[in-house]
Coordinates of C-alpha atoms in Angstrom, one line a residue:
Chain A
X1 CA 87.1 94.2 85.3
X2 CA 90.7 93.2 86.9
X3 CA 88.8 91.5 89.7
X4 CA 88.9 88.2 88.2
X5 CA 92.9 89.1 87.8
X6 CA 92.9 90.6 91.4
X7 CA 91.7 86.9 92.9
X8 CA 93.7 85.2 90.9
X9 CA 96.8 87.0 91.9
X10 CA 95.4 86.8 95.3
X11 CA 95.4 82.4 95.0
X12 CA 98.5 82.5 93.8
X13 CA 100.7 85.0 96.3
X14 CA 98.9 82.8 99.4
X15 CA 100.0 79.3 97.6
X16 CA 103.2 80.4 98.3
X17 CA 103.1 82.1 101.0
X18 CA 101.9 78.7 102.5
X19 CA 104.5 77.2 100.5
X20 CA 107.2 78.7 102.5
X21 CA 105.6 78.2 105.8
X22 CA 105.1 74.4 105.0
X23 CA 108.5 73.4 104.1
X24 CA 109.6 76.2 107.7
X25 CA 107.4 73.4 109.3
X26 CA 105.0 75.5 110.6
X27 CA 101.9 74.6 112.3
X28 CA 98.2 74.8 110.5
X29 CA 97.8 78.4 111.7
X30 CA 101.2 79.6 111.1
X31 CA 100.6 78.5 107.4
X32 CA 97.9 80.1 107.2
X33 CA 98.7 83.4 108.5
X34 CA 101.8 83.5 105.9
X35 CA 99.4 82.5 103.2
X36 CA 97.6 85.7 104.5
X37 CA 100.5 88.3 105.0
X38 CA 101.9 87.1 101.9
X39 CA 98.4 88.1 100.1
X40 CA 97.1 90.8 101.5
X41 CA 100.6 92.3 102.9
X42 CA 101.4 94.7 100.3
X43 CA 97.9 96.3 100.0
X44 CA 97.8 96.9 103.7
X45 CA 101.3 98.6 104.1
X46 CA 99.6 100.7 100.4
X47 CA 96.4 101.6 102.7
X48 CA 98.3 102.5 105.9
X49 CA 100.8 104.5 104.2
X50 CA 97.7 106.6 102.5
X51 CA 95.5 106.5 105.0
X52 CA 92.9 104.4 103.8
X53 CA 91.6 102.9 106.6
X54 CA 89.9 100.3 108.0
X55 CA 92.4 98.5 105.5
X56 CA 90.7 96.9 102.4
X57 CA 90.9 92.7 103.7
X58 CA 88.6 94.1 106.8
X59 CA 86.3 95.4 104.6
X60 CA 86.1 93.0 101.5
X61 CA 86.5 89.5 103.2
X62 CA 86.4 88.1 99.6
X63 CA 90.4 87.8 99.9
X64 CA 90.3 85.9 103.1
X65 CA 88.0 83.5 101.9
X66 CA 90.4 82.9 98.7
X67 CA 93.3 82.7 101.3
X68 CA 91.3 80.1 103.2
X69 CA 90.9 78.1 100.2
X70 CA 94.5 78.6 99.2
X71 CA 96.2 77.4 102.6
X72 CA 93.4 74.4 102.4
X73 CA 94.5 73.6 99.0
X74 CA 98.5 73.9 99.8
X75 CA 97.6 71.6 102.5
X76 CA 95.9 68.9 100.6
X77 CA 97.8 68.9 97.5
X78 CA 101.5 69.6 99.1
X79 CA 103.1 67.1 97.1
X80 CA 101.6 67.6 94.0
X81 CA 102.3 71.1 93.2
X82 CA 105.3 70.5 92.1
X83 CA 103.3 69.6 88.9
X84 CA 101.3 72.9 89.1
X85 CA 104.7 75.2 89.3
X86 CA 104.6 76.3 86.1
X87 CA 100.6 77.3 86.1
X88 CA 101.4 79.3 89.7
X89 CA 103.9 80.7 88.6
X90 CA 101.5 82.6 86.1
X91 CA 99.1 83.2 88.1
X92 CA 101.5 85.2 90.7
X93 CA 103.3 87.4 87.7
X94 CA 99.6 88.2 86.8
X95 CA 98.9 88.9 90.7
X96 CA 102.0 91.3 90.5
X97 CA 100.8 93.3 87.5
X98 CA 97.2 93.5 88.5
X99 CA 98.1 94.5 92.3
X100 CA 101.2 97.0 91.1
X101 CA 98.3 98.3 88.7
X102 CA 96.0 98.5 91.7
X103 CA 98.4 101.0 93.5
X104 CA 99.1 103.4 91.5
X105 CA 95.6 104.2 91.3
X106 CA 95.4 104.2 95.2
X107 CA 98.2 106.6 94.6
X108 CA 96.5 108.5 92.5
X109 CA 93.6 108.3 94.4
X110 CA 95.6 110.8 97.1
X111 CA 96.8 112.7 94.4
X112 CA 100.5 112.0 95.3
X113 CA 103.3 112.5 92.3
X114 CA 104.0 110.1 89.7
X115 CA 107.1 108.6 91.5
X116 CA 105.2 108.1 94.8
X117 CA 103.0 106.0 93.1
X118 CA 105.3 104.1 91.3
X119 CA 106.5 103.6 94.3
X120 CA 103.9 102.4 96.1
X121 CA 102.6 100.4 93.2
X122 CA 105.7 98.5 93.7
X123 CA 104.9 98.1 97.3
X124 CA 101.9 96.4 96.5
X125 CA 103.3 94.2 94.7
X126 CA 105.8 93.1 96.1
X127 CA 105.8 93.9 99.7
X128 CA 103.7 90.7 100.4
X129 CA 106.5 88.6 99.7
X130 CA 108.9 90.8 102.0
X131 CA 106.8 90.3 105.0
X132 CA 106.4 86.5 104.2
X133 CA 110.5 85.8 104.3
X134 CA 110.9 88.4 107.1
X135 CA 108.3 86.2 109.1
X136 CA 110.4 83.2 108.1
X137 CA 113.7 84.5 109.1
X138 CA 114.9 84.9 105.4
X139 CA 116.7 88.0 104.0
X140 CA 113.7 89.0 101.8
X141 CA 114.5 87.0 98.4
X142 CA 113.5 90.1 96.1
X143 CA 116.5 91.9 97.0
X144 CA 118.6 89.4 96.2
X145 CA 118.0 87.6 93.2
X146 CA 115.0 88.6 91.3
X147 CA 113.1 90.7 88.8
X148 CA 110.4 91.6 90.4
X149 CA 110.4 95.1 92.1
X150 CA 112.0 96.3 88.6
X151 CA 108.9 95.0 86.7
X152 CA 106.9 96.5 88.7
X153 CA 108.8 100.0 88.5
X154 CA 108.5 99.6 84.4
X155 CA 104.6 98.9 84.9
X156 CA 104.6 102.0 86.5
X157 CA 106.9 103.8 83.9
X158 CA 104.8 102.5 81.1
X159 CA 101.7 104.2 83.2
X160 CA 102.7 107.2 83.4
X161 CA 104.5 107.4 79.6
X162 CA 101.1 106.3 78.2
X163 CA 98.9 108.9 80.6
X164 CA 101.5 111.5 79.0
X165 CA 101.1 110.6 75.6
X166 CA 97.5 110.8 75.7
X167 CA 96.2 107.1 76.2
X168 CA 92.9 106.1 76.9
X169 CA 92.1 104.4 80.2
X170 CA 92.0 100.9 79.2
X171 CA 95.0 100.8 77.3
X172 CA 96.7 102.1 80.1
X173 CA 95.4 99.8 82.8
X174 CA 96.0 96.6 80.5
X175 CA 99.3 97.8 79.4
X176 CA 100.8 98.3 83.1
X177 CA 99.6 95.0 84.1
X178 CA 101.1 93.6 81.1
X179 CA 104.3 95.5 80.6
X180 CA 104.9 94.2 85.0
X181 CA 104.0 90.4 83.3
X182 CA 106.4 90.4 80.1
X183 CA 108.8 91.8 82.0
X184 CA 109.0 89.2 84.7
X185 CA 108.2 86.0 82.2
X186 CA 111.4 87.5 80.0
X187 CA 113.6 87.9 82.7
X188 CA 112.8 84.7 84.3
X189 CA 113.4 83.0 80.9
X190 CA 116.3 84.3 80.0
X191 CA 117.8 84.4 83.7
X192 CA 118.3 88.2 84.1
X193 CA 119.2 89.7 87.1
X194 CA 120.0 92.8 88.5
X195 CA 124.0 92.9 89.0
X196 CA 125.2 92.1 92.3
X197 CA 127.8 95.1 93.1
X198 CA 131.3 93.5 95.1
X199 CA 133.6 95.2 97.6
X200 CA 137.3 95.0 97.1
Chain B
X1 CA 85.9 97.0 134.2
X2 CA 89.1 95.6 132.5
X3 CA 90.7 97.7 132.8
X4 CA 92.7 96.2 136.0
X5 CA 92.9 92.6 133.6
X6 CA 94.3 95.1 130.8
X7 CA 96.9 96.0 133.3
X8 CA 98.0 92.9 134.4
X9 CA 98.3 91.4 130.9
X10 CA 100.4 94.8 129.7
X11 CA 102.6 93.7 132.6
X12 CA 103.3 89.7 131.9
X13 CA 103.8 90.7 128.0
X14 CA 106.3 93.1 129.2
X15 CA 108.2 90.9 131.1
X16 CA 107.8 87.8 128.9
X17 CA 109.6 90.4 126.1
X18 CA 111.8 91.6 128.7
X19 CA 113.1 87.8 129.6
X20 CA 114.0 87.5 125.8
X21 CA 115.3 90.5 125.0
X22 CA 118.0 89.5 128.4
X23 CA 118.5 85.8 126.7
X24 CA 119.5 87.4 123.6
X25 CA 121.9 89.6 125.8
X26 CA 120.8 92.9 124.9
X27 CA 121.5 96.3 126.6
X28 CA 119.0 98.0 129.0
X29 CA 117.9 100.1 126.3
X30 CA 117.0 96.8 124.2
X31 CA 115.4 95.3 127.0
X32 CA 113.3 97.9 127.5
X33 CA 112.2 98.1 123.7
X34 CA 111.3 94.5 123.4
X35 CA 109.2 94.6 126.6
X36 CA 107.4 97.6 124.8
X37 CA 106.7 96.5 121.4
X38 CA 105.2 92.9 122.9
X39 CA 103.3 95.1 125.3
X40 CA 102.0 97.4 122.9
X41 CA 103.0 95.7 119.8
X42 CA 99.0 94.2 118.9
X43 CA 97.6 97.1 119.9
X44 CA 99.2 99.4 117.9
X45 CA 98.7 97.6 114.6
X46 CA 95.5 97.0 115.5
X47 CA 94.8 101.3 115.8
X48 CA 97.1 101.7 112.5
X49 CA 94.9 99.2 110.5
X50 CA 91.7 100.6 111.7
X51 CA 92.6 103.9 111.8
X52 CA 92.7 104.8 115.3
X53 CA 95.5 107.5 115.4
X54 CA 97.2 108.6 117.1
X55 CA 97.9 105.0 118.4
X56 CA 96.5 104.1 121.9
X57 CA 100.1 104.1 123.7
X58 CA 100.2 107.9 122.9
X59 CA 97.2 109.1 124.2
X60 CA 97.2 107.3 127.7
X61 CA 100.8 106.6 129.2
X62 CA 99.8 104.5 132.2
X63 CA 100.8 101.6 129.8
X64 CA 104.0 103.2 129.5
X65 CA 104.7 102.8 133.0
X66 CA 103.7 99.6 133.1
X67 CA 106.2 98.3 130.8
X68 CA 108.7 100.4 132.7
X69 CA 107.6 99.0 135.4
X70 CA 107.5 95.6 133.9
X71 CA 111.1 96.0 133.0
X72 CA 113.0 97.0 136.3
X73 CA 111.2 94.3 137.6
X74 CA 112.9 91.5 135.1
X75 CA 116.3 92.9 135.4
X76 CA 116.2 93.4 139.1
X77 CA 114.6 90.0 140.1
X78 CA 115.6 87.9 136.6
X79 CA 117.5 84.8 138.7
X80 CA 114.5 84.2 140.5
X81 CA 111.5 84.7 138.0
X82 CA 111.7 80.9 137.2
X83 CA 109.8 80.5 140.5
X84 CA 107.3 83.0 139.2
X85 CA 106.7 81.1 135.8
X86 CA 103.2 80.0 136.6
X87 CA 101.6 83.0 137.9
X88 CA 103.7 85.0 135.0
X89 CA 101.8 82.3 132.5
X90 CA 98.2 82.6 134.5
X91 CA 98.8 86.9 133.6
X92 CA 99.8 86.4 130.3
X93 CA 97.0 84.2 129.3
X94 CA 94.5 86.7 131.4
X95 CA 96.1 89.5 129.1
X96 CA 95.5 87.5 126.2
X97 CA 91.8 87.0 127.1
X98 CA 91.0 90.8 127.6
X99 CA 93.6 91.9 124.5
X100 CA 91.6 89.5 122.2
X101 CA 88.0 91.3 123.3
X102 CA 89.3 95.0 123.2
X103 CA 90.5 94.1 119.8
X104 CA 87.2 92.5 118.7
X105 CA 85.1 95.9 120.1
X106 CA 87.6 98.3 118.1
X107 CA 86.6 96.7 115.3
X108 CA 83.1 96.9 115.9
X109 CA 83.5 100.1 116.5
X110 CA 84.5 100.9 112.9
X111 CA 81.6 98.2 111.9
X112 CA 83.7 96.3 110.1
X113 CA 82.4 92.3 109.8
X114 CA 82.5 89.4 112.4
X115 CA 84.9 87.7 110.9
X116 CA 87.2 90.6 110.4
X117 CA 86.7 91.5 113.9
X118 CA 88.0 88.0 115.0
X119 CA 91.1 88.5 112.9
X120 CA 91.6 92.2 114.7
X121 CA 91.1 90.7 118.0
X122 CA 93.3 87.9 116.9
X123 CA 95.6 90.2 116.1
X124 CA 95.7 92.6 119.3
X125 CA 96.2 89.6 121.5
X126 CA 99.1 87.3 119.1
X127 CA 101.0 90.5 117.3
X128 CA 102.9 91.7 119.9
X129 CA 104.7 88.4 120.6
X130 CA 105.0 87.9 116.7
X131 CA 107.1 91.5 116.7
X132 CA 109.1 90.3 120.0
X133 CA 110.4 87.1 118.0
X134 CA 110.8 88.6 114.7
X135 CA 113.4 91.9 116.6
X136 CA 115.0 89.3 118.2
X137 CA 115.6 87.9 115.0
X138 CA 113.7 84.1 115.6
X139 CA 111.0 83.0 113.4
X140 CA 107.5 83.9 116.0
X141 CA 107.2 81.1 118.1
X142 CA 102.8 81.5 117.8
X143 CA 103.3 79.8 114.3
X144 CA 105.2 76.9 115.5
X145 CA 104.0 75.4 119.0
X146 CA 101.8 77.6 120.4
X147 CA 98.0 77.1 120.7
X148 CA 97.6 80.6 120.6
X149 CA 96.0 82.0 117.7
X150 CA 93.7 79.4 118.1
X151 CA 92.9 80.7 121.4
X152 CA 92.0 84.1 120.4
X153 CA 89.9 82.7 117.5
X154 CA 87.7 80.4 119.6
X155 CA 87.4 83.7 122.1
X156 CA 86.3 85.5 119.0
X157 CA 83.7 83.0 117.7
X158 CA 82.4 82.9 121.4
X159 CA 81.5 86.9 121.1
X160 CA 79.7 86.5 118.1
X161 CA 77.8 83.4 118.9
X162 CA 76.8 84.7 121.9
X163 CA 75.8 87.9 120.3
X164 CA 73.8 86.0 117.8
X165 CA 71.7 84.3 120.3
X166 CA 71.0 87.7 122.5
X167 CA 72.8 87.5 125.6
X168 CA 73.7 90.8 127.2
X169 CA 77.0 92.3 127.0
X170 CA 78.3 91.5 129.9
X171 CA 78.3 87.5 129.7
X172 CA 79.3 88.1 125.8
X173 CA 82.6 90.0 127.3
X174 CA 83.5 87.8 129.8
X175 CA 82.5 84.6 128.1
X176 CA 85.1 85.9 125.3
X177 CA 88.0 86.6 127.6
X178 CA 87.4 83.3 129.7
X179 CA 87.2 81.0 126.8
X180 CA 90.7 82.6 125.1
X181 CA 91.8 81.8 128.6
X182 CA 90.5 78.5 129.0
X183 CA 90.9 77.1 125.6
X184 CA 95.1 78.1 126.0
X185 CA 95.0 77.0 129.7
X186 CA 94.2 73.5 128.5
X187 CA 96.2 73.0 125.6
X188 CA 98.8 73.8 127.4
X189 CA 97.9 71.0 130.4
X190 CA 97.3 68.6 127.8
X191 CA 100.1 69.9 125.6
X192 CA 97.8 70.1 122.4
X193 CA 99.3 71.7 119.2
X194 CA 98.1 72.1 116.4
X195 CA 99.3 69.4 113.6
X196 CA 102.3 70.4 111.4
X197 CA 101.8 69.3 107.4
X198 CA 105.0 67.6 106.3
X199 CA 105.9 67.2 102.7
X200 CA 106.8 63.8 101.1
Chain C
X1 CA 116.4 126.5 108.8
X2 CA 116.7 122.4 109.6
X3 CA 116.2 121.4 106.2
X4 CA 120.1 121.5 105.2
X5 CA 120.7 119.6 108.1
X6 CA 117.9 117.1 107.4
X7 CA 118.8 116.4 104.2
X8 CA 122.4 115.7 105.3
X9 CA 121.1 113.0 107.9
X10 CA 118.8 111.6 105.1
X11 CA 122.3 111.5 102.8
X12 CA 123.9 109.5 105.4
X13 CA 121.5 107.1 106.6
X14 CA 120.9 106.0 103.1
X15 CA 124.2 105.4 102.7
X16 CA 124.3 103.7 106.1
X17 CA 121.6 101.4 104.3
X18 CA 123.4 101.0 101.4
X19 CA 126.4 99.9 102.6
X20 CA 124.7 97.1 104.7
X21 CA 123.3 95.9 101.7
X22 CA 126.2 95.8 99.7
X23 CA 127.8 93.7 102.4
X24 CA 124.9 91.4 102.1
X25 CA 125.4 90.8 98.6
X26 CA 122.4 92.4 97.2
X27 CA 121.4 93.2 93.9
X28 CA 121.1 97.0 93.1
X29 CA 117.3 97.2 93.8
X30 CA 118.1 95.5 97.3
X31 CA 120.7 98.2 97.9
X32 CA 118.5 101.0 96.7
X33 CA 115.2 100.0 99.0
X34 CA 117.7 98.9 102.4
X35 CA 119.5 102.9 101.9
X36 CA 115.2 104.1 101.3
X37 CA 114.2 102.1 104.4
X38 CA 116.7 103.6 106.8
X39 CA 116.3 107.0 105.8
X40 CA 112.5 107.1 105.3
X41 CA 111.6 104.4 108.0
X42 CA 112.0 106.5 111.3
X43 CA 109.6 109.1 109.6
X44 CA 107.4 106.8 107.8
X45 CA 106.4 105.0 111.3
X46 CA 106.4 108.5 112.9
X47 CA 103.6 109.6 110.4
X48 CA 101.4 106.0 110.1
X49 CA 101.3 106.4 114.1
X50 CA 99.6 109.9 114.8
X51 CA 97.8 109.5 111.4
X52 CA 99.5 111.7 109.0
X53 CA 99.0 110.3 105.8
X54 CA 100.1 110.1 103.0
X55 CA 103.3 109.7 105.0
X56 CA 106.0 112.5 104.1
X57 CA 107.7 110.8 100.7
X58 CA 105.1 110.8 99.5
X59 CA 104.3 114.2 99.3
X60 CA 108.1 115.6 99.7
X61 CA 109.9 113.8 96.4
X62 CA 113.5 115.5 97.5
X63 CA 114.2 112.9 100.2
X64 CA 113.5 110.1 97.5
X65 CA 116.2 112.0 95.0
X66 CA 118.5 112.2 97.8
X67 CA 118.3 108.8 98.6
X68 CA 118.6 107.5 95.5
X69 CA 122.0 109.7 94.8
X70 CA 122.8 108.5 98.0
X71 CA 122.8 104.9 96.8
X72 CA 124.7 105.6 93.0
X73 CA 127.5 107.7 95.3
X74 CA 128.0 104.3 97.8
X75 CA 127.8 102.1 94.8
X76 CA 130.4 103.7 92.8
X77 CA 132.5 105.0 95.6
X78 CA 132.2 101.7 98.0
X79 CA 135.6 100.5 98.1
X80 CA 136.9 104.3 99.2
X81 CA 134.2 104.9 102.0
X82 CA 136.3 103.9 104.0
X83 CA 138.4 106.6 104.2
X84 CA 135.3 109.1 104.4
X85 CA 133.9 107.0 107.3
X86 CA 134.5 110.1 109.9
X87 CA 132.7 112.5 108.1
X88 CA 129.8 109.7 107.4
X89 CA 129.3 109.6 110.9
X90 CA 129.3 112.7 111.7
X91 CA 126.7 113.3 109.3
X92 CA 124.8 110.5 110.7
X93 CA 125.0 112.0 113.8
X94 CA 123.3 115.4 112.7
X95 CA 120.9 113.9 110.9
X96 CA 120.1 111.5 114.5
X97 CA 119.9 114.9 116.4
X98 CA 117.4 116.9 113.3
X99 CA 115.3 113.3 113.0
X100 CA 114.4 113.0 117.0
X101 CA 113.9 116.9 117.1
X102 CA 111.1 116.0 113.8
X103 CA 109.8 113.6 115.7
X104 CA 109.1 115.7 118.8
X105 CA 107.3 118.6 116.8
X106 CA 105.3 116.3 115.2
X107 CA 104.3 114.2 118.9
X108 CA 103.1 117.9 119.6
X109 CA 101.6 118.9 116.8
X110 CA 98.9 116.1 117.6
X111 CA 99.0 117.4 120.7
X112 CA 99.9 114.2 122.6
X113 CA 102.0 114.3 126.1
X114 CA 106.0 114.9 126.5
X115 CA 106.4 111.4 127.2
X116 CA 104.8 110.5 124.4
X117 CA 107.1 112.5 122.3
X118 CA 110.2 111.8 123.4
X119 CA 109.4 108.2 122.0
X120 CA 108.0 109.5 119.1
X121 CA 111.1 111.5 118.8
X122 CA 113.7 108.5 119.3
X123 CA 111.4 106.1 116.8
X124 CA 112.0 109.0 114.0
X125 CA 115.8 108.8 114.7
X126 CA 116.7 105.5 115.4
X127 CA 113.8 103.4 113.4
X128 CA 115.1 103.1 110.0
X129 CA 117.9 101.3 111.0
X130 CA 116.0 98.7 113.1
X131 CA 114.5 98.0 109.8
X132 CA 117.8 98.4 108.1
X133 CA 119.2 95.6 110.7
X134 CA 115.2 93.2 110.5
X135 CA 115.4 93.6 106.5
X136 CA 118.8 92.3 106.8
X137 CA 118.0 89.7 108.8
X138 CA 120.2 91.4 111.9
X139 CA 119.4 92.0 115.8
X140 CA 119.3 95.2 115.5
X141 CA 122.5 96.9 116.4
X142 CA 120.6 99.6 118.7
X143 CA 119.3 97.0 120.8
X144 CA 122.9 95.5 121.6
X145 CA 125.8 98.1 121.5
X146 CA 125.1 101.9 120.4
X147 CA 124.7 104.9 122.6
X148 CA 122.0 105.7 120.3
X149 CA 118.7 105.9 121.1
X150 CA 119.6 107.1 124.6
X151 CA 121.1 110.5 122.6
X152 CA 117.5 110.4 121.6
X153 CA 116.2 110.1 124.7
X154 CA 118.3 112.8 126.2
X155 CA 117.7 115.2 123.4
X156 CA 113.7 115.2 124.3
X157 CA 114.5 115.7 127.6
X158 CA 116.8 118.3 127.5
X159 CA 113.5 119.9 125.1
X160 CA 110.6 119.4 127.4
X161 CA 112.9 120.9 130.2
X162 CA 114.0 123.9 128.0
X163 CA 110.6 124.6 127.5
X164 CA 109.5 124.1 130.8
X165 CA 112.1 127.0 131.9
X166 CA 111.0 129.3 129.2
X167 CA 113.7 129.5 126.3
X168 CA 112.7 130.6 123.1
X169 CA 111.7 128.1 120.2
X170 CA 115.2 128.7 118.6
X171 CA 117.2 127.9 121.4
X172 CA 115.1 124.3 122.2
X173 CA 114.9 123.2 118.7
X174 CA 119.2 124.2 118.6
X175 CA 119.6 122.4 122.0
X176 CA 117.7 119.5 121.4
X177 CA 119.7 118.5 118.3
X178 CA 122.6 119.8 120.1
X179 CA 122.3 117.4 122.9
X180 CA 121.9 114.0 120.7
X181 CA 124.7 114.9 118.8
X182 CA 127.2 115.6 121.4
X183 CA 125.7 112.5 123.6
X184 CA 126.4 110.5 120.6
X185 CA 129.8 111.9 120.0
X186 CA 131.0 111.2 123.1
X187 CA 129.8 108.0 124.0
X188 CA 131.4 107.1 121.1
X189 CA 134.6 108.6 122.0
X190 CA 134.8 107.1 125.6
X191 CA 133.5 104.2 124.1
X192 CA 130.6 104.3 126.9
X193 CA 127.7 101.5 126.7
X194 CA 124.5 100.9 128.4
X195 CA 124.7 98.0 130.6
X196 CA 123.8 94.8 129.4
X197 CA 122.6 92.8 132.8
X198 CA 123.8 88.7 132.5
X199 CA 121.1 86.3 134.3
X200 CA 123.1 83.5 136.5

């Protein structure tokens, strides 16, 4: 039932990974290949670091084709998404809790501890996006000024809180995802960030 | 039967990571690393991703000395490999060929689909230059100038082409390594490149 | 009987990490997943390449507490470090010499060659900090200036030699750490380099 969610999030994290790549002046193919790290990054490093494998782009090419069409559709409408920012904007923050959702059951899956999945439900969320500014030569942007691995860490706290108190399945999935997406949209509204710690 | 070709591309992606790890002035020990990871570099994401562990390089050393090899020759004879460029280009582009098909029959061998398999073999033959550039701290020059990528795709649509219409395994393999070869030997003499997208 | 000593080195590469981070102006979350990637990384690549999954953090939570202590100790102690720097090296240094000796016992626990291991061995002691340095958007130091991976190096030598002659487990697996750390320690003192080799 998250799939719709899951290809959404998957449009949205390859818009801007192409983004990127477009205005680093990369060639067709690079874009392309950063639309495809970006999207499918985080839930490879998930799968290799559990040892699911073949990883899950090989065997459900239903991502790549969504990639495809998302570097095709960065292409075409470059200088018109400017317009769209606010509309991709959503659709990555519900990427982010849908894919963040996504890992701690692959966590779970392997029957590693609450905190390892956590973790690695941030990972798949947000991991993507680390491999995309590495590839572009940029200090990764989510450890420097954004939200986004700690929404992810209080999706996953919200999981494990509800599986505690007794909560049914689908409240829990819904509420991760959601609790990842409120917390983002809030802290992007109200410009939070994490505090930046200074040396004498 | 490729194995020789398999050899002689381990070497020239040795020494093309061994002549930038010596422009970026690093120490023996760095020189040695970057010639490594652009030797082995594909191949080893291409085992973790499919599963294939432990990783190729492990198992059978002769790469190992290869690269070695590969990397006494740069630093003893670096002021005169300029002379060597085009043969060093010919082996490169050979090791390219081959990388691209072993990559394509791993993934068959884990029967994932043709179109992953092109991405694997992609993969094998592009990744370890992509790791070179990114440890040497440059954005990877594959998603920028190089018709290279493109190469390996082309290579990779041959194979299954081929395969569709019945030919026997032989012409598929070396069809697949000569038109990665090929296809980057004249985009290169007729400097094509794939188009950049610019923003307004 | 390493574990003290592991834990130590895991201590002081995060707080390697953090430090970095801090002088990158990260937020708190950057700090926290630079100190996790260069204590974790060496063993995290270690583990996804001979196929032990899930990778060790997963499954052993006590590096992830230590870590994260780690991180709260440089954040709140960061402008005094400096006057702790000795012992932060040294600690460094032992947890160099426990991380390659890991690495090694793992290399042979999948029952791949010494070669083999000794690389295996220097990736679990000197890889989190490449990522550390590629994170950061760094060459990585190892590659330009430190006598570090060479300890490595030495240590599985002096290992696969002990063996060879006959010594008993205890007296290898002492050794082997042994011989990193005092490599370390003196190249350090007499300020001794690999070569780095100029082209004309």
């Amino acid at each position: 039932m998250f799939e719709i969610f899951d290809m959404t999030g998957t449009f949205a994290f390859a818009v801007s990974g192409a983004l990127v790549a477009l205005n680093k002046r990369m060639d067709t193919f690079g874009i392309f290949i950063i639309a495809f790290v970006t999207a499918v990054g985080g839930g490879t490093l998930r799968d290799v670091l559990i040892g699911k494998t073949p990883v899950s782009w090989m065997t459900d090419l239903l991502n790549v084709y969504i990639i495809f069409g998302a570097t095709v559709f960065t292409i075409l409408f470059r200088n018109y998404l400017k317009y769209l920012s606010k509309s991709l904007f959503l659709f990555d923050t519900i990427g982010l809790g849908v894919f963040t959702l996504l890992g701690i059951k692959a966590g779970l899956s392997v029957e590693i501890s609450a905190v390892a999945c956590v973790g690695l439900g941030t990972m798949t969320g947000s991991f993507g996006g680390v491999i995309r500014d590495i590839l572009c030569n940029e200090i990764p942007v989510i450890f420097r000024k954004e939200v986004y691995a700690t929404a992810c860490i209080l999706g996953g706290v919200f999981y494990f809180v509800a599986q505690y108190l007794g909560a049914n399945t689908l409240v829990i999935d819904i509420g991760t995802a959601l609790t990842v997406i409120l917390v983002r949209l809030l802290a992007v509204k109200f410009r939070l960030q994490l505090p930046v710690v200074y040396k004498n």
